[in-house]
JSON list of C-alpha atoms in Angstrom, two decimals:
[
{"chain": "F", "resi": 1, "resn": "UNK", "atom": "CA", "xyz": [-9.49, -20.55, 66.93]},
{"chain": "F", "resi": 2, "resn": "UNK", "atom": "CA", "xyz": [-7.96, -17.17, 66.05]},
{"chain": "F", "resi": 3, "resn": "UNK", "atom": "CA", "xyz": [-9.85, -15.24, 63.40]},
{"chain": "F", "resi": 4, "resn": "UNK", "atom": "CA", "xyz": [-7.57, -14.12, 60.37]},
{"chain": "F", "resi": 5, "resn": "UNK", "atom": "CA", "xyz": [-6.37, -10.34, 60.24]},
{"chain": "F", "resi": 6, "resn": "UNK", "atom": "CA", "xyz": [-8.14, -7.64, 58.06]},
{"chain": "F", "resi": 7, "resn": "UNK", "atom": "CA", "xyz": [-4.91, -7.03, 56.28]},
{"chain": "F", "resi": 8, "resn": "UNK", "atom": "CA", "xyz": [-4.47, -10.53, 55.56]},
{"chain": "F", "resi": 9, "resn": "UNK", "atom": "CA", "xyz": [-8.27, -10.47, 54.18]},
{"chain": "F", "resi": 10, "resn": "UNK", "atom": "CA", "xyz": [-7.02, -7.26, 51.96]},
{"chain": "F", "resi": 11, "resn": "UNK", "atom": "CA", "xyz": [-3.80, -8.89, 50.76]},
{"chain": "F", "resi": 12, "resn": "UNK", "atom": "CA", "xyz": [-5.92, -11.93, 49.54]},
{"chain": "F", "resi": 13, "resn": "UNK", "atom": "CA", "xyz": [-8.24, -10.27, 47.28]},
{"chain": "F", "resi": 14, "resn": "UNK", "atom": "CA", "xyz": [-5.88, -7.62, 45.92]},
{"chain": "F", "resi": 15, "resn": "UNK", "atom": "CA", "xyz": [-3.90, -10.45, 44.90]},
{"chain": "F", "resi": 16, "resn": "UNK", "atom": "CA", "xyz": [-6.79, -12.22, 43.47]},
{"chain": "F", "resi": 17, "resn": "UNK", "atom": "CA", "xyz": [-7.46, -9.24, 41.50]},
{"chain": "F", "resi": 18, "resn": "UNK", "atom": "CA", "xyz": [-4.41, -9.01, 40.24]},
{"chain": "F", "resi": 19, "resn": "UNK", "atom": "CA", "xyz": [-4.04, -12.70, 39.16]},
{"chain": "F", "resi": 20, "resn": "UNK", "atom": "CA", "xyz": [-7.44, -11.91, 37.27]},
{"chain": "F", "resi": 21, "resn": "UNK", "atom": "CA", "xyz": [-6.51, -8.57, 35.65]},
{"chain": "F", "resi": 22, "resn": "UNK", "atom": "CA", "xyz": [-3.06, -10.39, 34.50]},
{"chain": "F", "resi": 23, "resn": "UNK", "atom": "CA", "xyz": [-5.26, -12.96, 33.46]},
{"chain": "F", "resi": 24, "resn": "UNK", "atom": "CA", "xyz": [-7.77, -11.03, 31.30]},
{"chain": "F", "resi": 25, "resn": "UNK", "atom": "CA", "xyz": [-4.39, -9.19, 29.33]},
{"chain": "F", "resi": 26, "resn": "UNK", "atom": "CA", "xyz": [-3.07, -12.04, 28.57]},
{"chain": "F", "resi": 27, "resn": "UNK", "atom": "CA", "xyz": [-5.64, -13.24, 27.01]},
{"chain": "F", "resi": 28, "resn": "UNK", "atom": "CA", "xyz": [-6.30, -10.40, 25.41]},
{"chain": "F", "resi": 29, "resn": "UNK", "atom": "CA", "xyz": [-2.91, -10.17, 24.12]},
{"chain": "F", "resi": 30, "resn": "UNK", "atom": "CA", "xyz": [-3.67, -14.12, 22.99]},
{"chain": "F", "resi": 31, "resn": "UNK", "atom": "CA", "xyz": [-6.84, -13.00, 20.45]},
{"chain": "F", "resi": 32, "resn": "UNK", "atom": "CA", "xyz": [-5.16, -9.46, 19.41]},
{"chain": "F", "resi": 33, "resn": "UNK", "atom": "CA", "xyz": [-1.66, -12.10, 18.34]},
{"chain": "F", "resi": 34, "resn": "UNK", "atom": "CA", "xyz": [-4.49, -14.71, 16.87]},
{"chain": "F", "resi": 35, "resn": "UNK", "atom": "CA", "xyz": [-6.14, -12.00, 14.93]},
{"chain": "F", "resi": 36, "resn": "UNK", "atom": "CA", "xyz": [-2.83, -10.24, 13.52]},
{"chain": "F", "resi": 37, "resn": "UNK", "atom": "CA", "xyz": [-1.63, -13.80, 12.18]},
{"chain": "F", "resi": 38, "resn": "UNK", "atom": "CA", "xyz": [-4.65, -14.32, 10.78]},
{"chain": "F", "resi": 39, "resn": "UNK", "atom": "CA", "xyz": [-4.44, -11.50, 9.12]},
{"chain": "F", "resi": 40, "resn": "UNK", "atom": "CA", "xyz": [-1.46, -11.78, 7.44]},
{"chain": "F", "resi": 41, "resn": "UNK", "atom": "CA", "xyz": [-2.56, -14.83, 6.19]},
{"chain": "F", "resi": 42, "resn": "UNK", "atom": "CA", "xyz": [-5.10, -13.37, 4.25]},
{"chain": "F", "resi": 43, "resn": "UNK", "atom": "CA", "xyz": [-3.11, -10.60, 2.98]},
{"chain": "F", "resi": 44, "resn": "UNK", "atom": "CA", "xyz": [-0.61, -12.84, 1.89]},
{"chain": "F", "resi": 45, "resn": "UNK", "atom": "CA", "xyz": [-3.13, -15.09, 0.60]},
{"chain": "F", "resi": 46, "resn": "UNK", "atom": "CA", "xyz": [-4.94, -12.48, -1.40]},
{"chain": "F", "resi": 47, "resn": "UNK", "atom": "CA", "xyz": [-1.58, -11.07, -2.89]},
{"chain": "F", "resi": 48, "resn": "UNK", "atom": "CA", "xyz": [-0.80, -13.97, -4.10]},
{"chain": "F", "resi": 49, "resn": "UNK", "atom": "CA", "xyz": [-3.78, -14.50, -6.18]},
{"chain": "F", "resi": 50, "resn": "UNK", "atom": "CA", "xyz": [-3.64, -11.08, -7.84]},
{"chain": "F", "resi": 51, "resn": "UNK", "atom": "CA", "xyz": [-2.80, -11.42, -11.77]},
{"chain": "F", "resi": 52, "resn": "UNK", "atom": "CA", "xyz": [-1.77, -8.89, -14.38]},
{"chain": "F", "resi": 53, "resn": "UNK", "atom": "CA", "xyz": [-4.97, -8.34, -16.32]},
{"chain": "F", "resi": 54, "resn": "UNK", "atom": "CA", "xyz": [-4.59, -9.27, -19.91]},
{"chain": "F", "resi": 55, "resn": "UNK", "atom": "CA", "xyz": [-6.75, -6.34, -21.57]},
{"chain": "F", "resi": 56, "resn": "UNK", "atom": "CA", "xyz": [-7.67, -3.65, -18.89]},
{"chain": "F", "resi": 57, "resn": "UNK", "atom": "CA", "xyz": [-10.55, -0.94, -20.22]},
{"chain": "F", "resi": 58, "resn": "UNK", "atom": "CA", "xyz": [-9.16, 1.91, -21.25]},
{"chain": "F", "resi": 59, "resn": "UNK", "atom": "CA", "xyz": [-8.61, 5.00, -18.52]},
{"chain": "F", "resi": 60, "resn": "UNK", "atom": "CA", "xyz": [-8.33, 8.65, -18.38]},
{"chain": "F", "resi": 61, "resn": "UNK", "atom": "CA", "xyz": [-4.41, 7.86, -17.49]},
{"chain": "F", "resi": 62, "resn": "UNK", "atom": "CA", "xyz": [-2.15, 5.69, -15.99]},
{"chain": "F", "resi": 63, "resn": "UNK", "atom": "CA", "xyz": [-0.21, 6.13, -13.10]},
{"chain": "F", "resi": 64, "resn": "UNK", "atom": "CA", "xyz": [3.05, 3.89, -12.33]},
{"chain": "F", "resi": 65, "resn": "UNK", "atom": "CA", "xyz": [4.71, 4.00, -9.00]},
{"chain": "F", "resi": 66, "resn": "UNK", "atom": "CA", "xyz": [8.85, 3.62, -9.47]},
{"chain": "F", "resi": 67, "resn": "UNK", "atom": "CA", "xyz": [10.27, 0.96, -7.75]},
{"chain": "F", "resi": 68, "resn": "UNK", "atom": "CA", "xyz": [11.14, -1.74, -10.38]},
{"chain": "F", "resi": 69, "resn": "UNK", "atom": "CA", "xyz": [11.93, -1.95, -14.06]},
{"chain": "F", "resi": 70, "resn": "UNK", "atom": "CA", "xyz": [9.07, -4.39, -14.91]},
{"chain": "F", "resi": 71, "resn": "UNK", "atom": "CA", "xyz": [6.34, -1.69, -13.22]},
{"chain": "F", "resi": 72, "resn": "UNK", "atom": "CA", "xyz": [7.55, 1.00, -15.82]},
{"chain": "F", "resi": 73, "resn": "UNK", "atom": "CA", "xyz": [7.76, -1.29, -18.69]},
{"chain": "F", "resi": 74, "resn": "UNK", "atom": "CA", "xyz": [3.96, -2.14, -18.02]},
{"chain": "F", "resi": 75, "resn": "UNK", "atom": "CA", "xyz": [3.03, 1.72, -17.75]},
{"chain": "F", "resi": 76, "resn": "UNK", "atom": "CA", "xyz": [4.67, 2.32, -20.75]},
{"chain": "F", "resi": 77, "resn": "UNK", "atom": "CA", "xyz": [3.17, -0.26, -22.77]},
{"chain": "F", "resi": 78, "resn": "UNK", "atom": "CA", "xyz": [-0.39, -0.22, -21.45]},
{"chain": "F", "resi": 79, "resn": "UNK", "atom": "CA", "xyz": [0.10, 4.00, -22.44]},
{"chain": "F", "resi": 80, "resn": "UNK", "atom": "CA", "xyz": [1.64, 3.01, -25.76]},
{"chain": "F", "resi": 81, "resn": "UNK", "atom": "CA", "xyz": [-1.48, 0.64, -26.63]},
{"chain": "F", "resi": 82, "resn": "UNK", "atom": "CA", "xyz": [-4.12, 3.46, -25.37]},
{"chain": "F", "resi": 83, "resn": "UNK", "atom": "CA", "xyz": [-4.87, 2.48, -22.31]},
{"chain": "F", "resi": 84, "resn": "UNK", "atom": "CA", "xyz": [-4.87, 6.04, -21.10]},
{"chain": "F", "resi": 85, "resn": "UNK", "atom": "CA", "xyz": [-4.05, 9.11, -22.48]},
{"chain": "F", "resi": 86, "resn": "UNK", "atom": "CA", "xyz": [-0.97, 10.50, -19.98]},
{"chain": "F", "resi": 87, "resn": "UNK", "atom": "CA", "xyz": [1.32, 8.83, -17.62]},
{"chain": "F", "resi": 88, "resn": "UNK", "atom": "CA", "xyz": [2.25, 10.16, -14.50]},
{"chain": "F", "resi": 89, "resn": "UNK", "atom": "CA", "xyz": [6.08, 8.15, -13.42]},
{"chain": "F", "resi": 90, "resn": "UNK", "atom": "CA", "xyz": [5.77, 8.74, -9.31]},
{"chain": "F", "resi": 91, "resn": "UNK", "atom": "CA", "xyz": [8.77, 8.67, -7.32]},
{"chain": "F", "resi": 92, "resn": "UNK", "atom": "CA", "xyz": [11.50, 9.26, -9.68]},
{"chain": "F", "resi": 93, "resn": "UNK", "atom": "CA", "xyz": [15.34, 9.91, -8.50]},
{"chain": "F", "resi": 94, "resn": "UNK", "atom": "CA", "xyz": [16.02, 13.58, -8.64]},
{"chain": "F", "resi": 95, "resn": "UNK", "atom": "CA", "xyz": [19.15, 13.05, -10.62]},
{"chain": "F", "resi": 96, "resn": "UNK", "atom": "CA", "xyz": [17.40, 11.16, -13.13]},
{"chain": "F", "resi": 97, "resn": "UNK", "atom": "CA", "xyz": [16.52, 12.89, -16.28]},
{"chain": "F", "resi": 98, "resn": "UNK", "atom": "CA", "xyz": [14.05, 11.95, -19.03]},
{"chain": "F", "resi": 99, "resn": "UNK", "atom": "CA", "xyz": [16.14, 10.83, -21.28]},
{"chain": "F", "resi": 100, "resn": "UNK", "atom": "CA", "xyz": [17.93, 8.17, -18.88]},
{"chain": "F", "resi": 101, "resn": "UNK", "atom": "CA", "xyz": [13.92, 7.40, -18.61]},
{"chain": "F", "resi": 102, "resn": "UNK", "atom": "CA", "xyz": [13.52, 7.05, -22.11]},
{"chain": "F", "resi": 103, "resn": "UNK", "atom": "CA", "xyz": [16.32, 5.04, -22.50]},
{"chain": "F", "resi": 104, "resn": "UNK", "atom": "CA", "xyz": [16.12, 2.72, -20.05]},
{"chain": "F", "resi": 105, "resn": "UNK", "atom": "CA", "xyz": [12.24, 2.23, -20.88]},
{"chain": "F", "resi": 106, "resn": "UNK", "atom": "CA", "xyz": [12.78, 2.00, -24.67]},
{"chain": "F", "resi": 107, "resn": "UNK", "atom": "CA", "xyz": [9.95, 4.24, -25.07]},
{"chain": "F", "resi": 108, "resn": "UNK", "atom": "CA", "xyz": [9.17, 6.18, -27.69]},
{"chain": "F", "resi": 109, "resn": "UNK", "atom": "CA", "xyz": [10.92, 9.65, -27.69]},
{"chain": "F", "resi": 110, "resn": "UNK", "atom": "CA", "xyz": [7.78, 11.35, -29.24]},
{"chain": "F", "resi": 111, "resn": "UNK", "atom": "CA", "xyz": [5.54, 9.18, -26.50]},
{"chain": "F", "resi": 112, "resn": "UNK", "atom": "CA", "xyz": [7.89, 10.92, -23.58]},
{"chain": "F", "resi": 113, "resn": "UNK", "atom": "CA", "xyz": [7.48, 14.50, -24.91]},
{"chain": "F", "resi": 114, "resn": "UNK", "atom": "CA", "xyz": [4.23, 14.33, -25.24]},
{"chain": "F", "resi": 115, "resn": "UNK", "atom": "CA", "xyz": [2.55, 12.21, -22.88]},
{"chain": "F", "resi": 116, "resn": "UNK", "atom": "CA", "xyz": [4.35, 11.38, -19.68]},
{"chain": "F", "resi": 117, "resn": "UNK", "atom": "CA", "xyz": [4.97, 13.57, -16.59]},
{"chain": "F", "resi": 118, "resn": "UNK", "atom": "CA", "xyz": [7.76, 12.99, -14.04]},
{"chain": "F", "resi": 119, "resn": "UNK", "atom": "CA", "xyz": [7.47, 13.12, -10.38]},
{"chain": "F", "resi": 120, "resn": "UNK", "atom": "CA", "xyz": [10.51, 13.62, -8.73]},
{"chain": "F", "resi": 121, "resn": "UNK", "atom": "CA", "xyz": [9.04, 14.72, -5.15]},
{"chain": "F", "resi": 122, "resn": "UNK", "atom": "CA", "xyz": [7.72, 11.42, -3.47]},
{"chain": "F", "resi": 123, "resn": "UNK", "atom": "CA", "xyz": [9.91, 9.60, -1.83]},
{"chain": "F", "resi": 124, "resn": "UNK", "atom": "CA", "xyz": [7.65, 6.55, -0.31]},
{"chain": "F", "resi": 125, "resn": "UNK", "atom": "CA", "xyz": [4.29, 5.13, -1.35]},
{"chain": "F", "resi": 126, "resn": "UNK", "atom": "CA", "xyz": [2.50, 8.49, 0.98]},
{"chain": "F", "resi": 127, "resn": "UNK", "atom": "CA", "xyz": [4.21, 10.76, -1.06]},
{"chain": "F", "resi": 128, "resn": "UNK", "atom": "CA", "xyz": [3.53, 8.53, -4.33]},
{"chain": "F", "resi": 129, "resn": "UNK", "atom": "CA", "xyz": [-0.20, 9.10, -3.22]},
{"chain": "F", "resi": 130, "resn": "UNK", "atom": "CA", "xyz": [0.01, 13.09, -2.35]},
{"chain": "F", "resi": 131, "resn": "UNK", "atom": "CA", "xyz": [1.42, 13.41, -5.56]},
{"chain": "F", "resi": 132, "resn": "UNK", "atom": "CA", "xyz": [-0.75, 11.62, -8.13]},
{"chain": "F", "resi": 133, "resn": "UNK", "atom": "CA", "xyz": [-3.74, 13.20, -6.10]},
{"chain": "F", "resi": 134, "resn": "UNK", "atom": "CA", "xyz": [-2.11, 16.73, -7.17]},
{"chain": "F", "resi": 135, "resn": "UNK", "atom": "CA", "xyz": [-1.60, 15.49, -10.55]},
{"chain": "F", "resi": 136, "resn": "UNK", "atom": "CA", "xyz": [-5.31, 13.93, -11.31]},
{"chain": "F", "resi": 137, "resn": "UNK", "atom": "CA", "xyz": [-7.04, 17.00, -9.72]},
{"chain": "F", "resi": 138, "resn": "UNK", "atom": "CA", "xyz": [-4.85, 19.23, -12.16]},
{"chain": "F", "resi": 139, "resn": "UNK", "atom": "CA", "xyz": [-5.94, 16.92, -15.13]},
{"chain": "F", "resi": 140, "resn": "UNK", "atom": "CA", "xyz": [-9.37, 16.66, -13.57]},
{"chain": "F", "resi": 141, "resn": "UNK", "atom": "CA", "xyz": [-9.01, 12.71, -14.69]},
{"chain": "F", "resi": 142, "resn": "UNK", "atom": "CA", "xyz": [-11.89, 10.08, -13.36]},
{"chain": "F", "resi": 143, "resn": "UNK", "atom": "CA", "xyz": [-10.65, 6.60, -13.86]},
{"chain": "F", "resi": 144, "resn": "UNK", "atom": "CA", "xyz": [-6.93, 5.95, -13.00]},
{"chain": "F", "resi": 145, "resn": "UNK", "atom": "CA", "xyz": [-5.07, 2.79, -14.04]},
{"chain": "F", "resi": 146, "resn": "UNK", "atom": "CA", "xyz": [-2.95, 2.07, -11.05]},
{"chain": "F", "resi": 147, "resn": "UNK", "atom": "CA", "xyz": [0.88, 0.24, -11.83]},
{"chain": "F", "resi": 148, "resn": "UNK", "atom": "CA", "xyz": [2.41, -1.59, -8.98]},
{"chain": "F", "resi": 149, "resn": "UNK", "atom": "CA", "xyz": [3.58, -4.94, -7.96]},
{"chain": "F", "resi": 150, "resn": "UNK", "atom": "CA", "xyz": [1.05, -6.93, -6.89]},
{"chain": "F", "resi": 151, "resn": "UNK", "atom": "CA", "xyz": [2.45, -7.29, -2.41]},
{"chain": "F", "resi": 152, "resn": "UNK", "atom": "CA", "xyz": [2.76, -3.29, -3.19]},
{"chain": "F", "resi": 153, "resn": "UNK", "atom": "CA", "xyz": [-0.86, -3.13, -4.74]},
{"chain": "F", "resi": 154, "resn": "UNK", "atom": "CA", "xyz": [-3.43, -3.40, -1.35]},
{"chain": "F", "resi": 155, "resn": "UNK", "atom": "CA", "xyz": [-1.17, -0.55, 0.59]},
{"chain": "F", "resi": 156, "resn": "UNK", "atom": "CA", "xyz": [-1.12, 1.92, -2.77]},
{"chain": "F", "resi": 157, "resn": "UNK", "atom": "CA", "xyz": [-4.19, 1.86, -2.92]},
{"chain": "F", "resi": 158, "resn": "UNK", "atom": "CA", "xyz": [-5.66, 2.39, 0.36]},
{"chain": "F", "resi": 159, "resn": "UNK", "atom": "CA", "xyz": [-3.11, 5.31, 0.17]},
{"chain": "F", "resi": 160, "resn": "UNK", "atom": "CA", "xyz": [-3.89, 6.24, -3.22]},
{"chain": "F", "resi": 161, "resn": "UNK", "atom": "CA", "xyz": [-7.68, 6.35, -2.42]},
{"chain": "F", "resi": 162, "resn": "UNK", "atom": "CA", "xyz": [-7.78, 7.91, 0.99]},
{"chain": "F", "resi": 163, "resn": "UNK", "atom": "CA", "xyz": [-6.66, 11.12, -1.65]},
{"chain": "F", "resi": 164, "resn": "UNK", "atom": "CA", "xyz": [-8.23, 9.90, -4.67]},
{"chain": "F", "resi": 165, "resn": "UNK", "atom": "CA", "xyz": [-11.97, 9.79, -3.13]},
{"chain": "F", "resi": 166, "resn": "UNK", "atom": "CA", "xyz": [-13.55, 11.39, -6.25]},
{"chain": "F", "resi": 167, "resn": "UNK", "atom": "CA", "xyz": [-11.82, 9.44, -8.80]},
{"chain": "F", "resi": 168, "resn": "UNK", "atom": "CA", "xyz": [-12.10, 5.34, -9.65]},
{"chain": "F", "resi": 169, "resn": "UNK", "atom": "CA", "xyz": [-8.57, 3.61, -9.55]},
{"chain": "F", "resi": 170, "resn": "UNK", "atom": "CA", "xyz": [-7.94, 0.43, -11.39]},
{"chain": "F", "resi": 171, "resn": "UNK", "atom": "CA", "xyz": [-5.57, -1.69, -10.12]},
{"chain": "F", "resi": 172, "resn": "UNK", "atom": "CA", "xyz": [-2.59, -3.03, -12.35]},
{"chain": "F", "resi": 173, "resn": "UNK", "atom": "CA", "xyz": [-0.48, -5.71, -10.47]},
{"chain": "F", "resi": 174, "resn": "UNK", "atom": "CA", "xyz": [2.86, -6.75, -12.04]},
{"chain": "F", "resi": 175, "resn": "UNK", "atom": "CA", "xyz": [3.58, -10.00, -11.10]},
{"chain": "F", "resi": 176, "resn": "UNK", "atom": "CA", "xyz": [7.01, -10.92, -10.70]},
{"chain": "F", "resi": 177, "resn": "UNK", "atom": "CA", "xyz": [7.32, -13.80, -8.81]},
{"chain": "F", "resi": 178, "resn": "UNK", "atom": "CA", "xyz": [3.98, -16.85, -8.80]},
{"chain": "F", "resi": 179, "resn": "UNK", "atom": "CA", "xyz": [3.53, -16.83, -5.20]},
{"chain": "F", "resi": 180, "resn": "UNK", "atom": "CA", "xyz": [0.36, -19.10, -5.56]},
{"chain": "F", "resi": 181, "resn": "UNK", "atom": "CA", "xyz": [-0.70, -22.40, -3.81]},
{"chain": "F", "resi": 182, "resn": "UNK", "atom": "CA", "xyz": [1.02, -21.26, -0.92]},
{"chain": "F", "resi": 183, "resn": "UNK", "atom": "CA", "xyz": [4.46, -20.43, -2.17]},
{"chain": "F", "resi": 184, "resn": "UNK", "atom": "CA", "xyz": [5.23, -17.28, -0.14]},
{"chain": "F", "resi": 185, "resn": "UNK", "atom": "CA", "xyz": [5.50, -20.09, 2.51]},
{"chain": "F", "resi": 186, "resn": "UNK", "atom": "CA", "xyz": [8.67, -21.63, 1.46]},
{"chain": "F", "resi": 187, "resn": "UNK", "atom": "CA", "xyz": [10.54, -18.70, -0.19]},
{"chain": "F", "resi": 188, "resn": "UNK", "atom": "CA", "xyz": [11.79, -16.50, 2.48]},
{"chain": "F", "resi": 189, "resn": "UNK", "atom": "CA", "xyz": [12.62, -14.24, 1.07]},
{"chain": "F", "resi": 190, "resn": "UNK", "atom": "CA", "xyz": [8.76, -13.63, -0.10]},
{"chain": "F", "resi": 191, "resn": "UNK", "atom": "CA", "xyz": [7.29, -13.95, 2.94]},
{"chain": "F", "resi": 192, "resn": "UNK", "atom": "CA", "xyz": [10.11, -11.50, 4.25]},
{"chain": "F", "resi": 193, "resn": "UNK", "atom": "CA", "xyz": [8.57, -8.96, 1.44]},
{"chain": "F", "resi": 194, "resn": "UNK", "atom": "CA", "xyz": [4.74, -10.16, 2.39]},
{"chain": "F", "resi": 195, "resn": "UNK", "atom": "CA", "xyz": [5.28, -9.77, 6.28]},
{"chain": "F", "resi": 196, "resn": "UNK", "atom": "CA", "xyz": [7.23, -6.38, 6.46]},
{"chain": "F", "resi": 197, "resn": "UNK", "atom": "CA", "xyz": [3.96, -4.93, 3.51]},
{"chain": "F", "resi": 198, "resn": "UNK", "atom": "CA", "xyz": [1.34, -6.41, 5.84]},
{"chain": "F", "resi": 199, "resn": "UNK", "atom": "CA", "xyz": [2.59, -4.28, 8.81]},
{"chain": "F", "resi": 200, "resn": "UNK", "atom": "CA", "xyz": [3.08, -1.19, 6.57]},
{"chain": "F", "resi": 201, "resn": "UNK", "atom": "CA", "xyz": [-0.74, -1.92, 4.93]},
{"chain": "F", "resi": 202, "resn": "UNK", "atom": "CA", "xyz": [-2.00, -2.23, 8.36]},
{"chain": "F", "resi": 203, "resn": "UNK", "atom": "CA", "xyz": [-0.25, 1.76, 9.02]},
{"chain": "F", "resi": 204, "resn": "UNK", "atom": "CA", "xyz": [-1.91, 2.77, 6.13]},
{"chain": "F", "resi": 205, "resn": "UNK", "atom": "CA", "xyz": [-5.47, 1.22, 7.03]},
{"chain": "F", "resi": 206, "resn": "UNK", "atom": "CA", "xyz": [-4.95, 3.28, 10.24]},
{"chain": "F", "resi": 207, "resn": "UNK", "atom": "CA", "xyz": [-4.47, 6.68, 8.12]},
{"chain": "F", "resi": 208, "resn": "UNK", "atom": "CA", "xyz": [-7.56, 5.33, 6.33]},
{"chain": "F", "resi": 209, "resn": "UNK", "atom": "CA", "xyz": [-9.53, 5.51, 9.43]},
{"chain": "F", "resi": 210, "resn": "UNK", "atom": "CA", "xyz": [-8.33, 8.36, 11.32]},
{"chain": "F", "resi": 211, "resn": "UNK", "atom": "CA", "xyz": [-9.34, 11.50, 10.16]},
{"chain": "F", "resi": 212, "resn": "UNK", "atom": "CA", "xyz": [-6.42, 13.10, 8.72]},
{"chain": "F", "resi": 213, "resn": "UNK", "atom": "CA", "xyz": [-6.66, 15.39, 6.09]},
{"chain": "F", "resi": 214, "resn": "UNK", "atom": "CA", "xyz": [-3.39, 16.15, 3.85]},
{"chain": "F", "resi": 215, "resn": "UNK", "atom": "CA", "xyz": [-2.03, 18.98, 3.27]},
{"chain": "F", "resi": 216, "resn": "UNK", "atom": "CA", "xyz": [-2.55, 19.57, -0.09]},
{"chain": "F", "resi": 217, "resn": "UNK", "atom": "CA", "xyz": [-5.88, 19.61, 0.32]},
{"chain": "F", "resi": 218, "resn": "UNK", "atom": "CA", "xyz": [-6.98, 23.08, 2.03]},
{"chain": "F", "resi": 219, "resn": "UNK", "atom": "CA", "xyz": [-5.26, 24.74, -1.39]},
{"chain": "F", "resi": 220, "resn": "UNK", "atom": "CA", "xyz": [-6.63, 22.57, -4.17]},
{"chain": "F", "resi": 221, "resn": "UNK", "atom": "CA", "xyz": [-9.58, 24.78, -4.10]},
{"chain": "F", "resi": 222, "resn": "UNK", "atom": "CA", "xyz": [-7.15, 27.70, -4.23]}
]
């Protein structure tokens, strides 16, 4: 009986390897897809339970990131009942003065002059972040009422407090839409929102952990 070839003894156990390492990343691939669904469901889960506080403590200030009239009508009236003593408006349009502000809040005139700054510079949720942290270090403020809706809340602040690490922020969800019992699940738009958030929160929890330090930072000191 002839005795198989070397080579053919090679060929079979490379290929066995091969089926194995194939094997091993794909199921691999299987936990890392089981683990990212999972944890969108608890993002969306956990966004969905978040509710406006009815009577937040007070604050050194209040900061309100633009992106929705019902987020600056909250800032201004948790500012105009003393929540906090300024309010920083992140992330508004260059073109768009105070006034149009003013008027399109119905705040106060006195309350603008007086206690609200205007951030024209950010232009996405990082710069919202870089921004306020400039602002509350001028200030020198400690506790930080945070305005955002609520799928927006989680990724502001990780980003907020990856900047913010000697000050206390205190969230402020806006709700807009009841997303509760489930219903992100059959409103697609909302889970369109909740799904493209989760993937930018899970960008931001990787800024969180990698060691980057901003900018900013080496000349606050200065």
């Amino acid at each position: 009986m002839a005795e198989a070839a070397p080579d053919t003894f090679r060929v079979s156990r490379g290929a066995s390897r091969l089926r194995r390492v194939v094997r091993n990343i794909g199921l691999l691939a299987l936990v890392a897809i089981a683990f990212y669904l999972l944890g969108f469901g608890w993002f969306a889960s956990h966004v969905s339970r978040l509710a406006t506080p009815a009577d937040p403590e007070p604050a050194d200030a209040i900061i309100v990131l633009t992106g929705g009239q019902s987020r600056l009508d909250a800032a201004i009236g948790l500012l105009e009942s003393g929540k906090g003593a300024r309010l920083l408006i992140s992330g508004v349009h260059p073109t768009a003065s105070r006034k149009q502000l003013q008027r399109a809040t119905k705040g106060d005139t006195q309350l603008f002059s007086c206690c609200i700054d205007i951030d024209r510079a950010a232009l996405d949720t990082i710069g919202n972040a870089e921004e306020s942290a400039k602002w509350v270090q001028t200030h020198g403020y400690n506790r930080i009422i945070l305005v955002t809706n609520n799928y927006h809340m989680p990724r502001s602040l990780l980003e907020m407090g990856r900047l913010l690490q000697g000050a206390r922020l205190v969230p402020y969800p806006v709700v807009n839409s009841n997303l509760d019992n489930g219903g992100w699940l059959i409103k697609p738009g909302a889970f369109r929102v909740l799904f493209t958030e989760y993937n930018k929160y899970l960008l931001a929890l990787g800024r969180v952990v990698l060691p980057i330090r901003p900018a900013f930072a080496s000349h606050a000191g200065d």
